[in-house]
Short mmCIF file of C-alpha atoms in Angstrom, two decimals:
data_model
loop_
_atom_site.label_atom_id
_atom_site.label_comp_id
_atom_site.label_asym_id
_atom_site.label_seq_id
_atom_site.Cartn_x
_atom_site.Cartn_y
_atom_site.Cartn_z
CA UNK F 81 -70.82 -103.84 -32.70
CA UNK F 82 -73.19 -104.60 -35.58
CA UNK F 83 -75.76 -106.01 -33.14
CA UNK F 84 -75.70 -102.81 -31.08
CA UNK F 85 -76.09 -100.72 -34.24
CA UNK F 86 -78.97 -102.92 -35.39
CA UNK F 87 -80.75 -102.65 -32.03
CA UNK F 88 -80.33 -98.87 -32.09
CA UNK F 89 -81.78 -98.70 -35.60
CA UNK F 90 -84.75 -100.83 -34.55
CA UNK F 91 -85.36 -98.44 -31.63
CA UNK F 92 -85.11 -95.41 -33.92
CA UNK F 93 -87.43 -97.01 -36.47
CA UNK F 94 -89.93 -97.74 -33.71
CA UNK F 95 -89.80 -94.14 -32.53
CA UNK F 96 -90.66 -92.86 -36.00
CA UNK F 97 -93.22 -95.49 -36.96
CA UNK F 98 -95.10 -95.65 -33.68
CA UNK F 99 -94.76 -91.91 -33.18
CA UNK F 100 -95.99 -91.27 -36.71
CA UNK F 101 -98.97 -93.55 -36.30
CA UNK F 102 -99.74 -91.92 -32.94
CA UNK F 103 -99.63 -88.45 -34.51
CA UNK F 104 -102.03 -89.52 -37.26
CA UNK F 105 -104.27 -91.10 -34.60
CA UNK F 106 -104.24 -87.87 -32.60
CA UNK F 107 -104.96 -85.80 -35.68
CA UNK F 108 -107.92 -87.91 -36.76
CA UNK F 109 -109.37 -89.58 -33.66
CA UNK F 110 -108.67 -86.77 -31.22
CA UNK F 111 -109.48 -84.02 -33.77
CA UNK F 112 -106.13 -82.27 -33.44
CA UNK F 113 -106.02 -81.42 -37.13
CA UNK F 114 -104.03 -81.66 -40.29
CA UNK F 115 -100.74 -80.48 -38.80
CA UNK F 116 -100.66 -83.54 -36.55
CA UNK F 117 -101.61 -85.80 -39.45
CA UNK F 118 -98.95 -84.24 -41.68
CA UNK F 119 -96.28 -84.63 -39.02
CA UNK F 120 -97.32 -88.26 -38.62
CA UNK F 121 -97.05 -88.91 -42.35
CA UNK F 122 -93.56 -87.38 -42.39
CA UNK F 123 -92.49 -89.47 -39.41
CA UNK F 124 -93.78 -92.61 -41.12
CA UNK F 125 -91.70 -91.73 -44.19
CA UNK F 126 -88.60 -91.34 -42.02
CA UNK F 127 -89.32 -94.75 -40.50
CA UNK F 128 -89.20 -96.29 -43.98
CA UNK F 129 -85.81 -94.72 -44.56
CA UNK F 130 -84.39 -95.75 -41.17
CA UNK F 131 -85.31 -99.38 -41.85
CA UNK F 132 -83.01 -99.33 -44.90
CA UNK F 133 -80.01 -98.57 -42.69
CA UNK F 134 -80.00 -102.00 -41.03
CA UNK F 135 -76.71 -103.85 -41.63
CA UNK F 136 -78.61 -106.95 -42.84
CA UNK F 137 -79.75 -106.68 -46.46
CA UNK F 138 -82.73 -109.05 -46.26
CA UNK F 139 -85.91 -106.95 -46.44
CA UNK F 140 -88.20 -109.77 -45.29
CA UNK F 141 -86.02 -110.58 -42.30
CA UNK F 142 -85.73 -106.94 -41.23
CA UNK F 143 -89.47 -106.29 -41.46
CA UNK F 144 -90.39 -109.58 -39.78
CA UNK F 145 -88.06 -108.86 -36.88
CA UNK F 146 -89.21 -105.26 -36.70
CA UNK F 147 -92.74 -106.55 -36.15
CA UNK F 148 -91.66 -107.81 -32.73
CA UNK F 149 -90.01 -104.50 -31.92
CA UNK F 150 -93.22 -102.76 -32.99
CA UNK F 151 -95.32 -104.86 -30.61
CA UNK F 152 -93.15 -104.11 -27.58
CA UNK F 153 -92.59 -100.50 -28.59
CA UNK F 154 -96.30 -99.88 -29.07
CA UNK F 155 -97.05 -101.02 -25.55
CA UNK F 156 -94.26 -98.83 -24.18
CA UNK F 157 -95.49 -95.84 -26.22
CA UNK F 158 -99.00 -96.34 -24.90
CA UNK F 159 -97.67 -96.34 -21.34
CA UNK F 160 -95.74 -93.11 -21.81
CA UNK F 161 -98.05 -91.17 -24.12
CA UNK F 162 -101.50 -92.37 -23.09
CA UNK F 163 -101.15 -93.79 -19.58
CA UNK F 164 -101.90 -97.32 -20.79
CA UNK F 165 -101.22 -100.01 -18.19
CA UNK F 166 -100.26 -103.32 -19.80
CA UNK F 167 -101.26 -106.47 -17.97
CA UNK F 168 -99.07 -109.51 -17.50
CA UNK F 169 -100.29 -111.01 -20.77
CA UNK F 170 -99.32 -107.88 -22.69
CA UNK F 171 -95.87 -107.99 -21.11
CA UNK F 172 -95.49 -111.73 -21.71
CA UNK F 173 -96.54 -111.36 -25.33
CA UNK F 174 -94.12 -108.49 -25.87
CA UNK F 175 -91.25 -110.50 -24.36
CA UNK F 176 -92.09 -113.44 -26.63
CA UNK F 177 -92.03 -111.07 -29.60
CA UNK F 178 -88.64 -109.69 -28.57
CA UNK F 179 -87.30 -113.23 -28.20
CA UNK F 180 -88.48 -113.82 -31.76
CA UNK F 181 -86.61 -110.71 -32.89
CA UNK F 182 -83.43 -112.04 -31.29
CA UNK F 183 -83.79 -115.40 -33.04
CA UNK F 184 -84.64 -113.90 -36.43
CA UNK F 185 -81.91 -111.27 -36.40
CA UNK F 186 -79.07 -112.47 -34.25
CA UNK F 187 -79.02 -116.28 -34.27
CA UNK F 188 -75.78 -117.62 -35.71
CA UNK F 189 -76.23 -118.81 -39.27
CA UNK F 190 -73.86 -121.05 -41.11
CA UNK F 191 -73.10 -120.95 -44.80
#
C-alpha cells in the first residue's frame, strides 16, 4: 500500500511542478501575464509541500527519484497541453528514467 501511495504522491507532485512551470512559461513566453505567472508560482510551492508527504524520509532519494518522474511527466504534459509528439528516443529515455525511479524508490533494501 505504501508503494501505491508513493506513486500517487509522485504523480500529484508532477502535476503541480510541471503545471506550475508551464503556467510560468505561458505567462512569460506566451505573454499571458502576471496572473498566469502567479498561479505557476503557487503551484510550484504546492509541489514542494507534496514532496514532503512521501512515506520515505530521505530527501535526496525522493528528489532523485522524482527527477525520473519529472522527465516522463514533462513529455506527457507536452503531449496533452502543447501537442508535442515524442519520438521513440524520448519514449525510451522516459522509460529508462522510470525504471531508475523504481530502483531508487522500491528496490528491497536490507539493514
